[in-house]
mmCIF file of C-alpha atoms in Angstrom:
data_model
loop_
_atom_site.group_PDB
_atom_site.id
_atom_site.type_symbol
_atom_site.label_atom_id
_atom_site.label_comp_id
_atom_site.label_asym_id
_atom_site.label_seq_id
_atom_site.Cartn_x
_atom_site.Cartn_y
_atom_site.Cartn_z
ATOM 1 C CA UNK A 1 149.139 16.404 106.312
ATOM 2 C CA UNK A 2 151.411 19.343 107.174
ATOM 3 C CA UNK A 3 148.361 21.589 107.497
ATOM 4 C CA UNK A 4 146.711 19.211 109.988
ATOM 5 C CA UNK A 5 149.942 18.862 111.982
ATOM 6 C CA UNK A 6 150.359 22.635 112.140
ATOM 7 C CA UNK A 7 146.732 23.033 113.229
ATOM 8 C CA UNK A 8 147.184 20.420 115.933
ATOM 9 C CA UNK A 9 150.382 22.056 117.172
ATOM 10 C CA UNK A 10 148.689 25.459 117.262
ATOM 11 C CA UNK A 11 145.754 24.050 119.237
ATOM 12 C CA UNK A 12 148.083 22.382 121.744
ATOM 13 C CA UNK A 13 150.042 25.620 122.105
ATOM 14 C CA UNK A 14 146.880 27.613 122.835
ATOM 15 C CA UNK A 15 145.650 25.063 125.370
ATOM 16 C CA UNK A 16 149.005 25.136 127.145
ATOM 17 C CA UNK A 17 149.011 28.948 127.151
ATOM 18 C CA UNK A 18 145.503 29.017 128.604
ATOM 19 C CA UNK A 19 146.439 26.491 131.295
ATOM 20 C CA UNK A 20 149.616 28.391 132.158
ATOM 21 C CA UNK A 21 147.751 31.713 132.308
ATOM 22 C CA UNK A 22 145.011 30.347 134.565
ATOM 23 C CA UNK A 23 147.579 28.703 136.836
ATOM 24 C CA UNK A 24 149.587 31.924 137.085
ATOM 25 C CA UNK A 25 146.466 33.953 137.875
ATOM 26 C CA UNK A 26 145.448 31.457 140.550
ATOM 27 C CA UNK A 27 148.868 31.529 142.201
ATOM 28 C CA UNK A 28 149.073 35.332 142.105
ATOM 29 C CA UNK A 29 145.556 35.697 143.507
ATOM 30 C CA UNK A 30 146.229 33.281 146.356
ATOM 31 C CA UNK A 31 149.509 35.051 147.131
ATOM 32 C CA UNK A 32 147.801 38.449 147.165
ATOM 33 C CA UNK A 33 145.049 37.131 149.455
ATOM 34 C CA UNK A 34 147.638 35.704 151.833
ATOM 35 C CA UNK A 35 149.431 39.056 151.958
ATOM 36 C CA UNK A 36 146.106 40.765 152.576
ATOM 37 C CA UNK A 37 145.354 38.517 155.546
ATOM 38 C CA UNK A 38 148.801 39.227 156.950
ATOM 39 C CA UNK A 39 148.927 43.020 156.581
ATOM 40 C CA UNK A 40 145.264 44.138 156.596
ATOM 41 C CA UNK A 41 143.964 43.761 160.141
ATOM 42 C CA UNK A 42 140.488 45.223 159.640
ATOM 43 C CA UNK A 43 138.149 42.311 158.693
ATOM 44 C CA UNK A 44 135.808 44.479 156.593
ATOM 45 C CA UNK A 45 138.661 46.019 154.644
ATOM 46 C CA UNK A 46 140.368 42.648 154.160
ATOM 47 C CA UNK A 47 137.136 41.181 152.845
ATOM 48 C CA UNK A 48 136.694 44.054 150.367
ATOM 49 C CA UNK A 49 140.280 43.667 149.117
ATOM 50 C CA UNK A 50 139.925 39.903 148.654
ATOM 51 C CA UNK A 51 136.625 40.317 146.840
ATOM 52 C CA UNK A 52 138.194 42.849 144.464
ATOM 53 C CA UNK A 53 141.114 40.497 143.833
ATOM 54 C CA UNK A 54 138.746 37.646 142.944
ATOM 55 C CA UNK A 55 136.788 39.842 140.539
ATOM 56 C CA UNK A 56 139.883 41.200 138.819
ATOM 57 C CA UNK A 57 141.308 37.691 138.471
ATOM 58 C CA UNK A 58 138.033 36.392 137.029
ATOM 59 C CA UNK A 59 137.741 39.160 134.441
ATOM 60 C CA UNK A 60 141.416 38.824 133.499
ATOM 61 C CA UNK A 61 141.079 35.061 133.083
ATOM 62 C CA UNK A 62 137.975 35.401 130.911
ATOM 63 C CA UNK A 63 139.495 38.039 128.628
ATOM 64 C CA UNK A 64 142.777 36.124 128.339
ATOM 65 C CA UNK A 65 141.044 32.868 127.413
ATOM 66 C CA UNK A 66 138.938 34.577 124.752
ATOM 67 C CA UNK A 67 141.959 36.294 123.213
ATOM 68 C CA UNK A 68 143.999 33.083 123.179
ATOM 69 C CA UNK A 69 141.159 31.104 121.628
ATOM 70 C CA UNK A 70 140.718 33.574 118.798
ATOM 71 C CA UNK A 71 143.550 36.088 118.296
ATOM 72 C CA UNK A 72 142.010 37.895 115.297
ATOM 73 C CA UNK A 73 139.119 40.346 115.736
ATOM 74 C CA UNK A 74 136.701 38.670 113.327
ATOM 75 C CA UNK A 75 137.225 35.290 114.923
ATOM 76 C CA UNK A 76 136.903 36.875 118.363
ATOM 77 C CA UNK A 77 133.480 38.289 117.507
ATOM 78 C CA UNK A 78 132.389 34.911 116.183
ATOM 79 C CA UNK A 79 133.541 33.162 119.343
ATOM 80 C CA UNK A 80 131.770 35.698 121.556
ATOM 81 C CA UNK A 81 128.557 35.319 119.540
ATOM 82 C CA UNK A 82 128.616 31.547 119.794
ATOM 83 C CA UNK A 83 129.449 31.637 123.498
ATOM 84 C CA UNK A 84 126.709 34.190 124.186
ATOM 85 C CA UNK A 85 124.067 32.171 122.340
ATOM 86 C CA UNK A 86 125.093 28.995 124.126
ATOM 87 C CA UNK A 87 125.025 30.652 127.524
ATOM 88 C CA UNK A 88 121.614 32.203 126.915
ATOM 89 C CA UNK A 89 120.114 28.798 126.135
ATOM 90 C CA UNK A 90 121.969 26.373 128.366
ATOM 91 C CA UNK A 91 122.767 28.594 131.339
ATOM 92 C CA UNK A 92 119.635 30.676 131.743
ATOM 93 C CA UNK A 93 119.654 30.591 135.547
ATOM 94 C CA UNK A 94 123.359 31.383 135.743
ATOM 95 C CA UNK A 95 122.968 34.241 133.261
ATOM 96 C CA UNK A 96 119.991 35.600 135.197
ATOM 97 C CA UNK A 97 122.029 35.404 138.406
ATOM 98 C CA UNK A 98 124.855 37.314 136.704
ATOM 99 C CA UNK A 99 122.417 40.052 135.645
ATOM 100 C CA UNK A 100 121.093 40.038 139.207
ATOM 101 C CA UNK A 101 124.631 40.581 140.492
ATOM 102 C CA UNK A 102 124.985 43.593 138.181
ATOM 103 C CA UNK A 103 121.726 44.994 139.541
ATOM 104 C CA UNK A 104 122.821 44.367 143.132
ATOM 105 C CA UNK A 105 126.158 46.097 142.448
ATOM 106 C CA UNK A 106 124.608 49.139 140.749
ATOM 107 C CA UNK A 107 121.261 49.683 142.475
ATOM 108 C CA UNK A 108 122.121 47.925 145.756
ATOM 109 C CA UNK A 109 118.742 46.616 146.958
ATOM 110 C CA UNK A 110 120.863 45.112 149.723
ATOM 111 C CA UNK A 111 124.482 45.265 150.828
ATOM 112 C CA UNK A 112 126.793 43.263 153.041
ATOM 113 C CA UNK A 113 125.585 43.579 156.617
ATOM 114 C CA UNK A 114 121.914 44.082 155.702
ATOM 115 C CA UNK A 115 119.261 41.788 157.147
ATOM 116 C CA UNK A 116 116.960 40.564 154.388
ATOM 117 C CA UNK A 117 114.220 38.038 153.703
ATOM 118 C CA UNK A 118 113.569 36.524 150.278
ATOM 119 C CA UNK A 119 111.591 33.451 149.243
ATOM 120 C CA UNK A 120 111.129 32.436 152.868
ATOM 121 C CA UNK A 121 114.852 32.682 153.696
ATOM 122 C CA UNK A 122 115.932 35.220 156.318
ATOM 123 C CA UNK A 123 119.415 36.220 157.329
ATOM 124 C CA UNK A 124 122.247 38.745 157.399
ATOM 125 C CA UNK A 125 124.120 39.262 154.116
ATOM 126 C CA UNK A 126 127.755 38.225 154.590
ATOM 127 C CA UNK A 127 128.892 37.892 150.971
ATOM 128 C CA UNK A 128 127.760 38.852 147.458
ATOM 129 C CA UNK A 129 129.377 37.085 144.512
ATOM 130 C CA UNK A 130 128.755 36.945 140.776
ATOM 131 C CA UNK A 131 126.196 34.135 140.926
ATOM 132 C CA UNK A 132 125.109 33.910 144.550
ATOM 133 C CA UNK A 133 124.512 35.773 147.777
ATOM 134 C CA UNK A 134 125.459 34.234 151.109
ATOM 135 C CA UNK A 135 123.407 34.766 154.265
ATOM 136 C CA UNK A 136 123.940 33.939 157.913
ATOM 137 C CA UNK A 137 120.507 32.470 158.581
ATOM 138 C CA UNK A 138 118.233 33.725 161.352
ATOM 139 C CA UNK A 139 114.920 32.409 162.622
ATOM 140 C CA UNK A 140 113.877 28.950 161.403
ATOM 141 C CA UNK A 141 113.601 26.851 164.598
ATOM 142 C CA UNK A 142 115.316 29.583 166.668
ATOM 143 C CA UNK A 143 113.029 32.241 168.110
ATOM 144 C CA UNK A 144 113.630 35.981 168.586
ATOM 145 C CA UNK A 145 115.408 36.357 165.213
ATOM 146 C CA UNK A 146 118.596 34.782 166.538
ATOM 147 C CA UNK A 147 121.214 33.274 164.256
ATOM 148 C CA UNK A 148 120.850 29.558 163.576
ATOM 149 C CA UNK A 149 124.540 29.135 162.801
ATOM 150 C CA UNK A 150 123.790 27.945 159.270
ATOM 151 C CA UNK A 151 125.136 29.635 156.146
ATOM 152 C CA UNK A 152 122.653 29.825 153.270
ATOM 153 C CA UNK A 153 123.581 30.399 149.624
ATOM 154 C CA UNK A 154 120.850 31.868 147.417
ATOM 155 C CA UNK A 155 121.065 32.625 143.674
ATOM 156 C CA UNK A 156 121.120 36.282 142.671
ATOM 157 C CA UNK A 157 118.317 35.528 140.190
ATOM 158 C CA UNK A 158 115.894 35.484 143.122
ATOM 159 C CA UNK A 159 115.724 39.288 143.150
ATOM 160 C CA UNK A 160 113.801 39.088 139.846
ATOM 161 C CA UNK A 161 111.542 36.222 140.930
ATOM 162 C CA UNK A 162 110.605 36.902 144.563
ATOM 163 C CA UNK A 163 109.737 39.801 146.826
ATOM 164 C CA UNK A 164 112.736 41.158 148.737
ATOM 165 C CA UNK A 165 112.357 42.419 152.306
ATOM 166 C CA UNK A 166 115.180 44.557 153.668
ATOM 167 C CA UNK A 167 115.133 45.098 157.430
ATOM 168 C CA UNK A 168 118.100 47.474 157.380
ATOM 169 C CA UNK A 169 118.047 49.818 154.406
ATOM 170 C CA UNK A 170 115.827 52.858 154.125
ATOM 171 C CA UNK A 171 114.284 52.489 157.567
ATOM 172 C CA UNK A 172 116.094 50.820 160.466
ATOM 173 C CA UNK A 173 113.007 50.334 162.621
ATOM 174 C CA UNK A 174 110.185 47.808 162.371
ATOM 175 C CA UNK A 175 106.863 47.599 164.157
ATOM 176 C CA UNK A 176 106.660 44.609 166.466
ATOM 177 C CA UNK A 177 103.883 43.094 168.539
ATOM 178 C CA UNK A 178 104.131 41.614 172.024
ATOM 179 C CA UNK A 179 101.171 39.474 173.108
ATOM 180 C CA UNK A 180 100.237 38.934 176.760
ATOM 181 C CA UNK A 181 97.205 36.889 177.785
ATOM 182 C CA UNK A 182 95.414 37.357 181.118
ATOM 183 C CA UNK A 183 92.607 35.279 182.574
ATOM 184 C CA UNK A 184 88.951 36.215 182.251
ATOM 185 C CA UNK A 185 88.885 37.083 185.956
ATOM 186 C CA UNK A 186 91.843 39.451 185.705
ATOM 187 C CA UNK A 187 91.518 43.224 185.585
ATOM 188 C CA UNK A 188 92.251 43.523 181.869
ATOM 189 C CA UNK A 189 91.778 47.307 181.918
ATOM 190 C CA UNK A 190 94.587 47.676 184.464
ATOM 191 C CA UNK A 191 96.752 45.348 182.372
ATOM 192 C CA UNK A 192 95.951 47.499 179.336
ATOM 193 C CA UNK A 193 97.048 50.690 181.116
ATOM 194 C CA UNK A 194 100.251 49.122 182.478
ATOM 195 C CA UNK A 195 101.282 47.792 179.064
ATOM 196 C CA UNK A 196 100.553 51.118 177.371
ATOM 197 C CA UNK A 197 102.549 53.042 179.974
ATOM 198 C CA UNK A 198 105.554 50.729 179.651
ATOM 199 C CA UNK A 199 105.362 50.813 175.858
ATOM 200 C CA UNK A 200 105.345 54.614 175.846
ATOM 201 C CA UNK A 201 108.399 54.705 178.108
ATOM 202 C CA UNK A 202 110.306 52.351 175.805
ATOM 203 C CA UNK A 203 109.160 54.050 172.601
ATOM 204 C CA UNK A 204 110.135 57.511 173.799
ATOM 205 C CA UNK A 205 113.794 56.652 173.238
ATOM 206 C CA UNK A 206 113.456 55.713 169.571
ATOM 207 C CA UNK A 207 110.341 57.587 168.460
ATOM 208 C CA UNK A 208 112.228 60.770 167.553
ATOM 209 C CA UNK A 209 114.876 58.791 165.656
ATOM 210 C CA UNK A 210 112.189 56.899 163.757
ATOM 211 C CA UNK A 211 110.420 60.138 162.844
ATOM 212 C CA UNK A 212 113.667 61.620 161.492
ATOM 213 C CA UNK A 213 114.340 58.545 159.359
ATOM 214 C CA UNK A 214 110.802 58.550 157.982
ATOM 215 C CA UNK A 215 111.208 62.194 157.006
ATOM 216 C CA UNK A 216 114.480 61.409 155.225
ATOM 217 C CA UNK A 217 112.950 58.362 153.530
ATOM 218 C CA UNK A 218 109.982 60.403 152.260
ATOM 219 C CA UNK A 219 112.295 62.162 149.774
ATOM 220 C CA UNK A 220 112.778 58.841 147.978
ATOM 221 C CA UNK A 221 109.489 57.043 148.678
ATOM 222 C CA UNK A 222 105.923 58.255 149.099
ATOM 223 C CA UNK A 223 105.665 57.171 152.713
ATOM 224 C CA UNK A 224 104.081 58.980 155.636
ATOM 225 C CA UNK A 225 103.267 58.009 159.203
ATOM 226 C CA UNK A 226 101.458 60.582 161.314
ATOM 227 C CA UNK A 227 101.378 58.481 164.490
ATOM 228 C CA UNK A 228 104.326 56.531 165.839
ATOM 229 C CA UNK A 229 103.050 56.033 169.375
ATOM 230 C CA UNK A 230 102.427 52.503 170.668
ATOM 231 C CA UNK A 231 98.947 51.000 170.758
ATOM 232 C CA UNK A 232 97.451 48.287 172.923
ATOM 233 C CA UNK A 233 94.728 46.183 171.314
ATOM 234 C CA UNK A 234 92.406 43.937 173.300
ATOM 235 C CA UNK A 235 90.588 40.850 172.095
ATOM 236 C CA UNK A 236 89.060 37.707 173.535
ATOM 237 C CA UNK A 237 90.774 34.387 172.827
ATOM 238 C CA UNK A 238 90.066 30.826 173.941
ATOM 239 C CA UNK A 239 92.136 30.901 177.115
ATOM 240 C CA UNK A 240 91.581 34.487 178.246
ATOM 241 C CA UNK A 241 91.905 38.109 177.177
ATOM 242 C CA UNK A 242 94.825 39.039 174.967
#
């Protein structure tokens, strides 16, 4: 009877210590974030500080809980083994998202501020957390790649399951196509020449910059473009010449 009472008291003590530790960490983190908002005026820097605070608090809470659950080393290893096996089976998606976060942090296929597309979702990366990435959505029903105003949360596991398109990293320029349709009676050759002349004037500003970036990118990827000048293609469609 005494043994069971002692065991119960020890369990209650550990639970109370865990609750007190988590509460203290939460209060300290919130206080630090409030001080950051007050004294750090740069939004990017304030965001980075708050993200670091959240990560440090999370790691500290995890380590503290594990130590309080099993204070001796042998018991600690047993607890970690059981927890790891349970997570691998029951939380496969969450575990895969955690591994994806590690890959994003180390290899950085995208960073905050990049414009990406993955699994049909397009947007600007505004936050990267342990299990999810947050995007400010673009496109959808809004044309011209404008923001829709919606915030989209995607799991980090998607980087292992779907193709990732990064509009920002590596090469800041993309090839785009502008379609203009004239009637069958129109002078399509004159329209062709006008469009080509205007395209060359516009491209002259960025063509040299694009060539420099391609040259820099070729040291990391086997990529080569010999011609960066605009082209005008002509074809017949139902309602005219495009």
